[in-house]
Amino acid sequence: MEHKNWNLLDEALGLHNNDNDNAKPWPLCGRFVLVEDCVDTSAAFVLHHILKRSFSSHPSSAVLFLAFSHPFSHYDRVLRKLGCNLTAQRDNGRLFFLPMLMFQCPGEGKPNHDGLASMFEQIERVITVLHQDKKSISIIIDDISFLEVAANGSSDDVLNLLHYCLTLTSEYGCAFIALDHKDIYLNDGERTAVILEMEYLADILVKAEPLATGLAKDVHGQLMVLDKETHQHGISAIKSYNFHFKIKENGTECFYPGTKIQ
């Protein structure tokens, strides 16, 4: 049942090619996946799904999770409903969970980049250790919007941190996945610049939006996935996927518009 529910999203993210084949690398290695949502339509379930799938990508895979939005107990509870025990993954060294809810850059008169630089140094230390014996590593940030709040609203400093994280995708082959709330401070020009820059940098862009026709009982929103296929001479094609979803107690149903949910 789970595969049926998720096969559209797995296909769009390129994860279906990794099923039952631990010899293959994690398909998201070396790629930046940007997940965007809005107040009316949350895309947190996409992050949960990628988190779960990252552990099944290879027996020695690992995840570095920077949590700005929720504590560990929240994710542990959500992932248990999806059949993944985060506590066990943390205890066996495959999940490094960094609680950042209380993180705050220095106050007025002190540069933000000092706090963000120390954060990146911590990230790099963990990745360096993991890289010694792990086949694939994923870096996940659960809320870029709260990262900006912690950085006292400095978009430039946040973009610098994201650029640094992207260097790890090429240096260590890490996957980098981040969730952003697109309509937070949408009217702010600097905030809009951050969104456009991240969308440009993303290898895969996932957008969760309300239905154009308004609220529906059996459909909670629509997903658009843009996969920029890159080759030696640059981008050769962009694959586009569009489908609807319904969030359930123990998972999410993804389906094409107009098809009946079983």
PDB file of N, CA and C in Angstrom, residues 150-241:
ATOM      1  N   ALA A 150      16.449  33.402  12.843  1.00  0.00           N
ATOM      2  CA  ALA A 150      17.599  33.237  13.732  1.00  0.00           C
ATOM      3  C   ALA A 150      18.759  34.120  13.305  1.00  0.00           C
ATOM      4  N   ALA A 151      18.836  34.415  12.013  1.00  0.00           N
ATOM      5  CA  ALA A 151      19.912  35.264  11.484  1.00  0.00           C
ATOM      6  C   ALA A 151      19.517  36.733  11.488  1.00  0.00           C
ATOM      7  N   ASN A 152      18.484  37.063  12.290  1.00  0.00           N
ATOM      8  CA  ASN A 152      18.030  38.454  12.421  1.00  0.00           C
ATOM      9  C   ASN A 152      17.585  39.054  11.093  1.00  0.00           C
ATOM     10  N   GLY A 153      17.027  38.194  10.229  1.00  0.00           N
ATOM     11  CA  GLY A 153      16.492  38.669   8.964  1.00  0.00           C
ATOM     12  C   GLY A 153      17.524  38.946   7.894  1.00  0.00           C
ATOM     13  N   SER A 154      18.762  38.539   8.102  1.00  0.00           N
ATOM     14  CA  SER A 154      19.816  38.797   7.120  1.00  0.00           C
ATOM     15  C   SER A 154      19.779  37.748   6.010  1.00  0.00           C
ATOM     16  N   SER A 155      19.178  38.090   4.884  1.00  0.00           N
ATOM     17  CA  SER A 155      19.072  37.162   3.767  1.00  0.00           C
ATOM     18  C   SER A 155      20.429  36.819   3.183  1.00  0.00           C
ATOM     19  N   ASP A 156      21.328  37.805   3.166  1.00  0.00           N
ATOM     20  CA  ASP A 156      22.661  37.563   2.606  1.00  0.00           C
ATOM     21  C   ASP A 156      23.403  36.492   3.400  1.00  0.00           C
ATOM     22  N   ASP A 157      23.327  36.574   4.717  1.00  0.00           N
ATOM     23  CA  ASP A 157      24.028  35.597   5.546  1.00  0.00           C
ATOM     24  C   ASP A 157      23.421  34.207   5.383  1.00  0.00           C
ATOM     25  N   VAL A 158      22.101  34.142   5.264  1.00  0.00           N
ATOM     26  CA  VAL A 158      21.440  32.855   5.060  1.00  0.00           C
ATOM     27  C   VAL A 158      21.839  32.259   3.718  1.00  0.00           C
ATOM     28  N   LEU A 159      21.869  33.078   2.682  1.00  0.00           N
ATOM     29  CA  LEU A 159      22.274  32.587   1.365  1.00  0.00           C
ATOM     30  C   LEU A 159      23.717  32.096   1.382  1.00  0.00           C
ATOM     31  N   ASN A 160      24.577  32.783   2.126  1.00  0.00           N
ATOM     32  CA  ASN A 160      25.962  32.334   2.237  1.00  0.00           C
ATOM     33  C   ASN A 160      26.037  30.957   2.876  1.00  0.00           C
ATOM     34  N   LEU A 161      25.236  30.737   3.929  1.00  0.00           N
ATOM     35  CA  LEU A 161      25.228  29.431   4.580  1.00  0.00           C
ATOM     36  C   LEU A 161      24.735  28.353   3.621  1.00  0.00           C
ATOM     37  N   LEU A 162      23.684  28.653   2.860  1.00  0.00           N
ATOM     38  CA  LEU A 162      23.161  27.679   1.910  1.00  0.00           C
ATOM     39  C   LEU A 162      24.180  27.373   0.815  1.00  0.00           C
ATOM     40  N   HIS A 163      24.896  28.400   0.389  1.00  0.00           N
ATOM     41  CA  HIS A 163      25.957  28.177  -0.610  1.00  0.00           C
ATOM     42  C   HIS A 163      27.043  27.275  -0.042  1.00  0.00           C
ATOM     43  N   TYR A 164      27.414  27.485   1.212  1.00  0.00           N
ATOM     44  CA  TYR A 164      28.418  26.633   1.848  1.00  0.00           C
ATOM     45  C   TYR A 164      27.937  25.183   1.904  1.00  0.00           C
ATOM     46  N   CYS A 165      26.663  25.006   2.254  1.00  0.00           N
ATOM     47  CA  CYS A 165      26.110  23.644   2.296  1.00  0.00           C
ATOM     48  C   CYS A 165      26.138  23.005   0.917  1.00  0.00           C
ATOM     49  N   LEU A 166      25.903  23.805  -0.105  1.00  0.00           N
ATOM     50  CA  LEU A 166      25.930  23.276  -1.473  1.00  0.00           C
ATOM     51  C   LEU A 166      27.327  22.819  -1.875  1.00  0.00           C
ATOM     52  N   THR A 167      28.367  23.455  -1.312  1.00  0.00           N
ATOM     53  CA  THR A 167      29.723  23.008  -1.637  1.00  0.00           C
ATOM     54  C   THR A 167      29.953  21.583  -1.141  1.00  0.00           C
ATOM     55  N   LEU A 168      29.224  21.191  -0.088  1.00  0.00           N
ATOM     56  CA  LEU A 168      29.369  19.837   0.445  1.00  0.00           C
ATOM     57  C   LEU A 168      28.768  18.803  -0.496  1.00  0.00           C
ATOM     58  N   THR A 169      27.784  19.210  -1.303  1.00  0.00           N
ATOM     59  CA  THR A 169      27.201  18.260  -2.252  1.00  0.00           C
ATOM     60  C   THR A 169      28.208  17.861  -3.321  1.00  0.00           C
ATOM     61  N   SER A 170      29.091  18.789  -3.676  1.00  0.00           N
ATOM     62  CA  SER A 170      30.108  18.470  -4.686  1.00  0.00           C
ATOM     63  C   SER A 170      31.359  17.867  -4.053  1.00  0.00           C
ATOM     64  N   GLU A 171      31.719  18.343  -2.854  1.00  0.00           N
ATOM     65  CA  GLU A 171      32.945  17.860  -2.217  1.00  0.00           C
ATOM     66  C   GLU A 171      32.784  16.459  -1.650  1.00  0.00           C
ATOM     67  N   TYR A 172      31.628  16.192  -1.041  1.00  0.00           N
ATOM     68  CA  TYR A 172      31.407  14.896  -0.391  1.00  0.00           C
ATOM     69  C   TYR A 172      30.281  14.081  -1.029  1.00  0.00           C
ATOM     70  N   GLY A 173      29.651  14.630  -2.069  1.00  0.00           N
ATOM     71  CA  GLY A 173      28.558  13.912  -2.711  1.00  0.00           C
ATOM     72  C   GLY A 173      27.301  13.862  -1.880  1.00  0.00           C
ATOM     73  N   CYS A 174      27.125  14.822  -0.973  1.00  0.00           N
ATOM     74  CA  CYS A 174      25.950  14.829  -0.104  1.00  0.00           C
ATOM     75  C   CYS A 174      24.697  15.228  -0.885  1.00  0.00           C
ATOM     76  N   ALA A 175      23.566  14.765  -0.396  1.00  0.00           N
ATOM     77  CA  ALA A 175      22.286  15.307  -0.833  1.00  0.00           C
ATOM     78  C   ALA A 175      21.942  16.458   0.110  1.00  0.00           C
ATOM     79  N   PHE A 176      21.362  17.518  -0.430  1.00  0.00           N
ATOM     80  CA  PHE A 176      20.980  18.671   0.373  1.00  0.00           C
ATOM     81  C   PHE A 176      19.505  18.946   0.141  1.00  0.00           C
ATOM     82  N   ILE A 177      18.705  18.831   1.189  1.00  0.00           N
ATOM     83  CA  ILE A 177      17.258  19.000   1.086  1.00  0.00           C
ATOM     84  C   ILE A 177      16.826  20.076   2.067  1.00  0.00           C
ATOM     85  N   ALA A 178      16.034  21.032   1.606  1.00  0.00           N
ATOM     86  CA  ALA A 178      15.603  22.132   2.476  1.00  0.00           C
ATOM     87  C   ALA A 178      14.153  22.488   2.190  1.00  0.00           C
ATOM     88  N   LEU A 179      13.438  22.832   3.248  1.00  0.00           N
ATOM     89  CA  LEU A 179      12.045  23.263   3.137  1.00  0.00           C
ATOM     90  C   LEU A 179      11.960  24.755   3.398  1.00  0.00           C
ATOM     91  N   ASP A 180      11.181  25.439   2.571  1.00  0.00           N
ATOM     92  CA  ASP A 180      11.018  26.882   2.740  1.00  0.00           C
ATOM     93  C   ASP A 180       9.542  27.250   2.583  1.00  0.00           C
ATOM     94  N   HIS A 181       9.084  28.188   3.406  1.00  0.00           N
ATOM     95  CA  HIS A 181       7.718  28.692   3.300  1.00  0.00           C
ATOM     96  C   HIS A 181       7.744  29.919   2.389  1.00  0.00           C
ATOM     97  N   LYS A 182       7.245  29.751   1.188  1.00  0.00           N
ATOM     98  CA  LYS A 182       7.429  30.778   0.167  1.00  0.00           C
ATOM     99  C   LYS A 182       6.695  32.073   0.482  1.00  0.00           C
ATOM    100  N   ASP A 183       5.544  31.998   1.143  1.00  0.00           N
ATOM    101  CA  ASP A 183       4.762  33.212   1.339  1.00  0.00           C
ATOM    102  C   ASP A 183       5.041  33.923   2.662  1.00  0.00           C
ATOM    103  N   ILE A 184       6.125  33.522   3.344  1.00  0.00           N
ATOM    104  CA  ILE A 184       6.559  34.284   4.512  1.00  0.00           C
ATOM    105  C   ILE A 184       7.325  35.517   4.028  1.00  0.00           C
ATOM    106  N   TYR A 185       6.891  36.697   4.442  1.00  0.00           N
ATOM    107  CA  TYR A 185       7.518  37.955   4.017  1.00  0.00           C
ATOM    108  C   TYR A 185       7.590  38.067   2.488  1.00  0.00           C
ATOM    109  N   LEU A 186       6.543  37.588   1.811  1.00  0.00           N
ATOM    110  CA  LEU A 186       6.596  37.542   0.351  1.00  0.00           C
ATOM    111  C   LEU A 186       6.704  38.927  -0.278  1.00  0.00           C
ATOM    112  N   ASN A 187       6.178  39.935   0.408  1.00  0.00           N
ATOM    113  CA  ASN A 187       6.210  41.280  -0.158  1.00  0.00           C
ATOM    114  C   ASN A 187       7.537  41.994   0.085  1.00  0.00           C
ATOM    115  N   ASP A 188       8.402  41.355   0.823  1.00  0.00           N
ATOM    116  CA  ASP A 188       9.701  41.943   1.085  1.00  0.00           C
ATOM    117  C   ASP A 188      10.637  41.632  -0.080  1.00  0.00           C
ATOM    118  N   GLY A 189      11.232  42.676  -0.665  1.00  0.00           N
ATOM    119  CA  GLY A 189      12.069  42.480  -1.850  1.00  0.00           C
ATOM    120  C   GLY A 189      13.257  41.587  -1.594  1.00  0.00           C
ATOM    121  N   GLU A 190      13.864  41.722  -0.400  1.00  0.00           N
ATOM    122  CA  GLU A 190      15.029  40.907  -0.074  1.00  0.00           C
ATOM    123  C   GLU A 190      14.634  39.444   0.069  1.00  0.00           C
ATOM    124  N   ARG A 191      13.481  39.199   0.675  1.00  0.00           N
ATOM    125  CA  ARG A 191      12.987  37.834   0.830  1.00  0.00           C
ATOM    126  C   ARG A 191      12.714  37.201  -0.538  1.00  0.00           C
ATOM    127  N   THR A 192      12.115  37.962  -1.439  1.00  0.00           N
ATOM    128  CA  THR A 192      11.846  37.464  -2.783  1.00  0.00           C
ATOM    129  C   THR A 192      13.141  37.083  -3.495  1.00  0.00           C
ATOM    130  N   ALA A 193      14.198  37.873  -3.279  1.00  0.00           N
ATOM    131  CA  ALA A 193      15.491  37.576  -3.894  1.00  0.00           C
ATOM    132  C   ALA A 193      16.045  36.240  -3.404  1.00  0.00           C
ATOM    133  N   VAL A 194      15.823  35.940  -2.110  1.00  0.00           N
ATOM    134  CA  VAL A 194      16.270  34.660  -1.553  1.00  0.00           C
ATOM    135  C   VAL A 194      15.557  33.510  -2.237  1.00  0.00           C
ATOM    136  N   ILE A 195      14.238  33.647  -2.398  1.00  0.00           N
ATOM    137  CA  ILE A 195      13.450  32.599  -3.042  1.00  0.00           C
ATOM    138  C   ILE A 195      13.941  32.349  -4.465  1.00  0.00           C
ATOM    139  N   LEU A 196      14.131  33.423  -5.215  1.00  0.00           N
ATOM    140  CA  LEU A 196      14.565  33.280  -6.612  1.00  0.00           C
ATOM    141  C   LEU A 196      15.950  32.652  -6.710  1.00  0.00           C
ATOM    142  N   GLU A 197      16.841  33.028  -5.799  1.00  0.00           N
ATOM    143  CA  GLU A 197      18.195  32.466  -5.808  1.00  0.00           C
ATOM    144  C   GLU A 197      18.169  30.979  -5.502  1.00  0.00           C
ATOM    145  N   MET A 198      17.370  30.574  -4.500  1.00  0.00           N
ATOM    146  CA  MET A 198      17.284  29.159  -4.145  1.00  0.00           C
ATOM    147  C   MET A 198      16.642  28.348  -5.261  1.00  0.00           C
ATOM    148  N   GLU A 199      15.608  28.896  -5.889  1.00  0.00           N
ATOM    149  CA  GLU A 199      14.961  28.190  -6.992  1.00  0.00           C
ATOM    150  C   GLU A 199      15.931  28.005  -8.160  1.00  0.00           C
ATOM    151  N   TYR A 200      16.784  28.992  -8.373  1.00  0.00           N
ATOM    152  CA  TYR A 200      17.788  28.889  -9.441  1.00  0.00           C
ATOM    153  C   TYR A 200      18.821  27.810  -9.124  1.00  0.00           C
ATOM    154  N   LEU A 201      19.220  27.730  -7.852  1.00  0.00           N
ATOM    155  CA  LEU A 201      20.262  26.778  -7.457  1.00  0.00           C
ATOM    156  C   LEU A 201      19.748  25.343  -7.364  1.00  0.00           C
ATOM    157  N   ALA A 202      18.452  25.179  -7.135  1.00  0.00           N
ATOM    158  CA  ALA A 202      17.893  23.852  -6.891  1.00  0.00           C
ATOM    159  C   ALA A 202      17.997  22.953  -8.117  1.00  0.00           C
ATOM    160  N   ASP A 203      18.401  21.701  -7.880  1.00  0.00           N
ATOM    161  CA  ASP A 203      18.375  20.699  -8.946  1.00  0.00           C
ATOM    162  C   ASP A 203      16.972  20.130  -9.108  1.00  0.00           C
ATOM    163  N   ILE A 204      16.270  20.016  -7.969  1.00  0.00           N
ATOM    164  CA  ILE A 204      14.878  19.564  -7.981  1.00  0.00           C
ATOM    165  C   ILE A 204      14.063  20.543  -7.148  1.00  0.00           C
ATOM    166  N   LEU A 205      13.007  21.071  -7.738  1.00  0.00           N
ATOM    167  CA  LEU A 205      12.131  22.010  -7.054  1.00  0.00           C
ATOM    168  C   LEU A 205      10.770  21.360  -6.859  1.00  0.00           C
ATOM    169  N   VAL A 206      10.337  21.280  -5.600  1.00  0.00           N
ATOM    170  CA  VAL A 206       9.030  20.703  -5.268  1.00  0.00           C
ATOM    171  C   VAL A 206       8.161  21.812  -4.697  1.00  0.00           C
ATOM    172  N   LYS A 207       7.011  22.071  -5.326  1.00  0.00           N
ATOM    173  CA  LYS A 207       6.113  23.125  -4.872  1.00  0.00           C
ATOM    174  C   LYS A 207       4.770  22.527  -4.465  1.00  0.00           C
ATOM    175  N   ALA A 208       4.340  22.828  -3.241  1.00  0.00           N
ATOM    176  CA  ALA A 208       3.019  22.425  -2.767  1.00  0.00           C
ATOM    177  C   ALA A 208       2.128  23.660  -2.761  1.00  0.00           C
ATOM    178  N   GLU A 209       0.974  23.546  -3.411  1.00  0.00           N
ATOM    179  CA  GLU A 209       0.068  24.678  -3.536  1.00  0.00           C
ATOM    180  C   GLU A 209      -1.372  24.227  -3.337  1.00  0.00           C
ATOM    181  N   PRO A 210      -2.256  25.151  -2.978  1.00  0.00           N
ATOM    182  CA  PRO A 210      -3.675  24.800  -2.899  1.00  0.00           C
ATOM    183  C   PRO A 210      -4.217  24.497  -4.295  1.00  0.00           C
ATOM    184  N   LEU A 211      -5.346  23.823  -4.341  1.00  0.00           N
ATOM    185  CA  LEU A 211      -5.996  23.578  -5.628  1.00  0.00           C
ATOM    186  C   LEU A 211      -6.469  24.898  -6.225  1.00  0.00           C
ATOM    187  N   ALA A 212      -6.330  25.015  -7.528  1.00  0.00           N
ATOM    188  CA  ALA A 212      -6.785  26.226  -8.207  1.00  0.00           C
ATOM    189  C   ALA A 212      -8.293  26.399  -8.077  1.00  0.00           C
ATOM    190  N   THR A 213      -8.987  25.272  -7.895  1.00  0.00           N
ATOM    191  CA  THR A 213     -10.446  25.301  -7.791  1.00  0.00           C
ATOM    192  C   THR A 213     -10.932  25.512  -6.365  1.00  0.00           C
ATOM    193  N   GLY A 214     -10.002  25.642  -5.426  1.00  0.00           N
ATOM    194  CA  GLY A 214     -10.372  25.857  -4.038  1.00  0.00           C
ATOM    195  C   GLY A 214     -10.354  24.583  -3.222  1.00  0.00           C
ATOM    196  N   LEU A 215     -10.910  24.628  -2.009  1.00  0.00           N
ATOM    197  CA  LEU A 215     -10.879  23.499  -1.099  1.00  0.00           C
ATOM    198  C   LEU A 215     -11.692  22.325  -1.623  1.00  0.00           C
ATOM    199  N   ALA A 216     -11.208  21.106  -1.324  1.00  0.00           N
ATOM    200  CA  ALA A 216     -11.909  19.891  -1.700  1.00  0.00           C
ATOM    201  C   ALA A 216     -11.790  18.890  -0.562  1.00  0.00           C
ATOM    202  N   LYS A 217     -12.795  18.062  -0.387  1.00  0.00           N
ATOM    203  CA  LYS A 217     -12.833  17.126   0.724  1.00  0.00           C
ATOM    204  C   LYS A 217     -11.755  16.064   0.623  1.00  0.00           C
ATOM    205  N   ASP A 218     -11.558  15.514  -0.565  1.00  0.00           N
ATOM    206  CA  ASP A 218     -10.648  14.378  -0.749  1.00  0.00           C
ATOM    207  C   ASP A 218      -9.311  14.767  -1.367  1.00  0.00           C
ATOM    208  N   VAL A 219      -9.066  16.056  -1.565  1.00  0.00           N
ATOM    209  CA  VAL A 219      -7.794  16.521  -2.136  1.00  0.00           C
ATOM    210  C   VAL A 219      -7.296  17.677  -1.290  1.00  0.00           C
ATOM    211  N   HIS A 220      -6.097  17.551  -0.739  1.00  0.00           N
ATOM    212  CA  HIS A 220      -5.578  18.575   0.162  1.00  0.00           C
ATOM    213  C   HIS A 220      -4.638  19.564  -0.521  1.00  0.00           C
ATOM    214  N   GLY A 221      -4.257  19.277  -1.745  1.00  0.00           N
ATOM    215  CA  GLY A 221      -3.378  20.196  -2.460  1.00  0.00           C
ATOM    216  C   GLY A 221      -2.795  19.561  -3.701  1.00  0.00           C
ATOM    217  N   GLN A 222      -1.949  20.312  -4.364  1.00  0.00           N
ATOM    218  CA  GLN A 222      -1.295  19.814  -5.571  1.00  0.00           C
ATOM    219  C   GLN A 222       0.214  20.004  -5.461  1.00  0.00           C
ATOM    220  N   LEU A 223       0.946  19.083  -6.065  1.00  0.00           N
ATOM    221  CA  LEU A 223       2.408  19.142  -6.083  1.00  0.00           C
ATOM    222  C   LEU A 223       2.892  19.332  -7.503  1.00  0.00           C
ATOM    223  N   MET A 224       3.863  20.215  -7.658  1.00  0.00           N
ATOM    224  CA  MET A 224       4.576  20.342  -8.920  1.00  0.00           C
ATOM    225  C   MET A 224       6.045  20.053  -8.639  1.00  0.00           C
ATOM    226  N   VAL A 225       6.628  19.149  -9.392  1.00  0.00           N
ATOM    227  CA  VAL A 225       8.039  18.795  -9.224  1.00  0.00           C
ATOM    228  C   VAL A 225       8.767  19.092 -10.515  1.00  0.00           C
ATOM    229  N   LEU A 226       9.804  19.912 -10.438  1.00  0.00           N
ATOM    230  CA  LEU A 226      10.649  20.230 -11.593  1.00  0.00           C
ATOM    231  C   LEU A 226      12.031  19.642 -11.360  1.00  0.00           C
ATOM    232  N   ASP A 227      12.438  18.748 -12.230  1.00  0.00           N
ATOM    233  CA  ASP A 227      13.744  18.098 -12.122  1.00  0.00           C
ATOM    234  C   ASP A 227      14.628  18.603 -13.250  1.00  0.00           C
ATOM    235  N   LYS A 228      15.670  19.360 -12.876  1.00  0.00           N
ATOM    236  CA  LYS A 228      16.603  19.898 -13.873  1.00  0.00           C
ATOM    237  C   LYS A 228      17.687  18.853 -14.127  1.00  0.00           C
ATOM    238  N   GLU A 229      17.584  18.157 -15.217  1.00  0.00           N
ATOM    239  CA  GLU A 229      18.579  17.144 -15.551  1.00  0.00           C
ATOM    240  C   GLU A 229      19.831  17.828 -16.062  1.00  0.00           C
ATOM    241  N   THR A 230      20.929  17.647 -15.359  1.00  0.00           N
ATOM    242  CA  THR A 230      22.179  18.279 -15.749  1.00  0.00           C
ATOM    243  C   THR A 230      23.155  17.259 -16.308  1.00  0.00           C
ATOM    244  N   HIS A 231      23.882  17.685 -17.312  1.00  0.00           N
ATOM    245  CA  HIS A 231      24.902  16.843 -17.928  1.00  0.00           C
ATOM    246  C   HIS A 231      26.192  17.647 -18.047  1.00  0.00           C
ATOM    247  N   GLN A 232      27.136  17.106 -18.718  1.00  0.00           N
ATOM    248  CA  GLN A 232      28.464  17.717 -18.789  1.00  0.00           C
ATOM    249  C   GLN A 232      28.418  19.141 -19.334  1.00  0.00           C
ATOM    250  N   HIS A 233      27.525  19.393 -20.269  1.00  0.00           N
ATOM    251  CA  HIS A 233      27.466  20.710 -20.916  1.00  0.00           C
ATOM    252  C   HIS A 233      26.309  21.557 -20.390  1.00  0.00           C
ATOM    253  N   GLY A 234      25.824  21.250 -19.178  1.00  0.00           N
ATOM    254  CA  GLY A 234      24.778  22.055 -18.577  1.00  0.00           C
ATOM    255  C   GLY A 234      23.425  21.372 -18.601  1.00  0.00           C
ATOM    256  N   ILE A 235      22.390  22.174 -18.373  1.00  0.00           N
ATOM    257  CA  ILE A 235      21.038  21.629 -18.325  1.00  0.00           C
ATOM    258  C   ILE A 235      20.582  21.240 -19.725  1.00  0.00           C
ATOM    259  N   SER A 236      20.159  19.997 -19.879  1.00  0.00           N
ATOM    260  CA  SER A 236      19.700  19.536 -21.183  1.00  0.00           C
ATOM    261  C   SER A 236      18.187  19.451 -21.259  1.00  0.00           C
ATOM    262  N   ALA A 237      17.531  19.268 -20.098  1.00  0.00           N
ATOM    263  CA  ALA A 237      16.081  19.141 -20.106  1.00  0.00           C
ATOM    264  C   ALA A 237      15.543  19.353 -18.699  1.00  0.00           C
ATOM    265  N   ILE A 238      14.289  19.692 -18.626  1.00  0.00           N
ATOM    266  CA  ILE A 238      13.613  19.825 -17.336  1.00  0.00           C
ATOM    267  C   ILE A 238      12.388  18.926 -17.355  1.00  0.00           C
ATOM    268  N   LYS A 239      12.370  17.960 -16.466  1.00  0.00           N
ATOM    269  CA  LYS A 239      11.209  17.090 -16.335  1.00  0.00           C
ATOM    270  C   LYS A 239      10.217  17.724 -15.385  1.00  0.00           C
ATOM    271  N   SER A 240       8.958  17.705 -15.742  1.00  0.00           N
ATOM    272  CA  SER A 240       7.925  18.319 -14.921  1.00  0.00           C
ATOM    273  C   SER A 240       6.870  17.282 -14.553  1.00  0.00           C
ATOM    274  N   TYR A 241       6.473  17.283 -13.285  1.00  0.00           N
ATOM    275  CA  TYR A 241       5.442  16.372 -12.789  1.00  0.00           C
ATOM    276  C   TYR A 241       4.401  17.195 -12.032  1.00  0.00           C
TER     277      TYR A 241
END
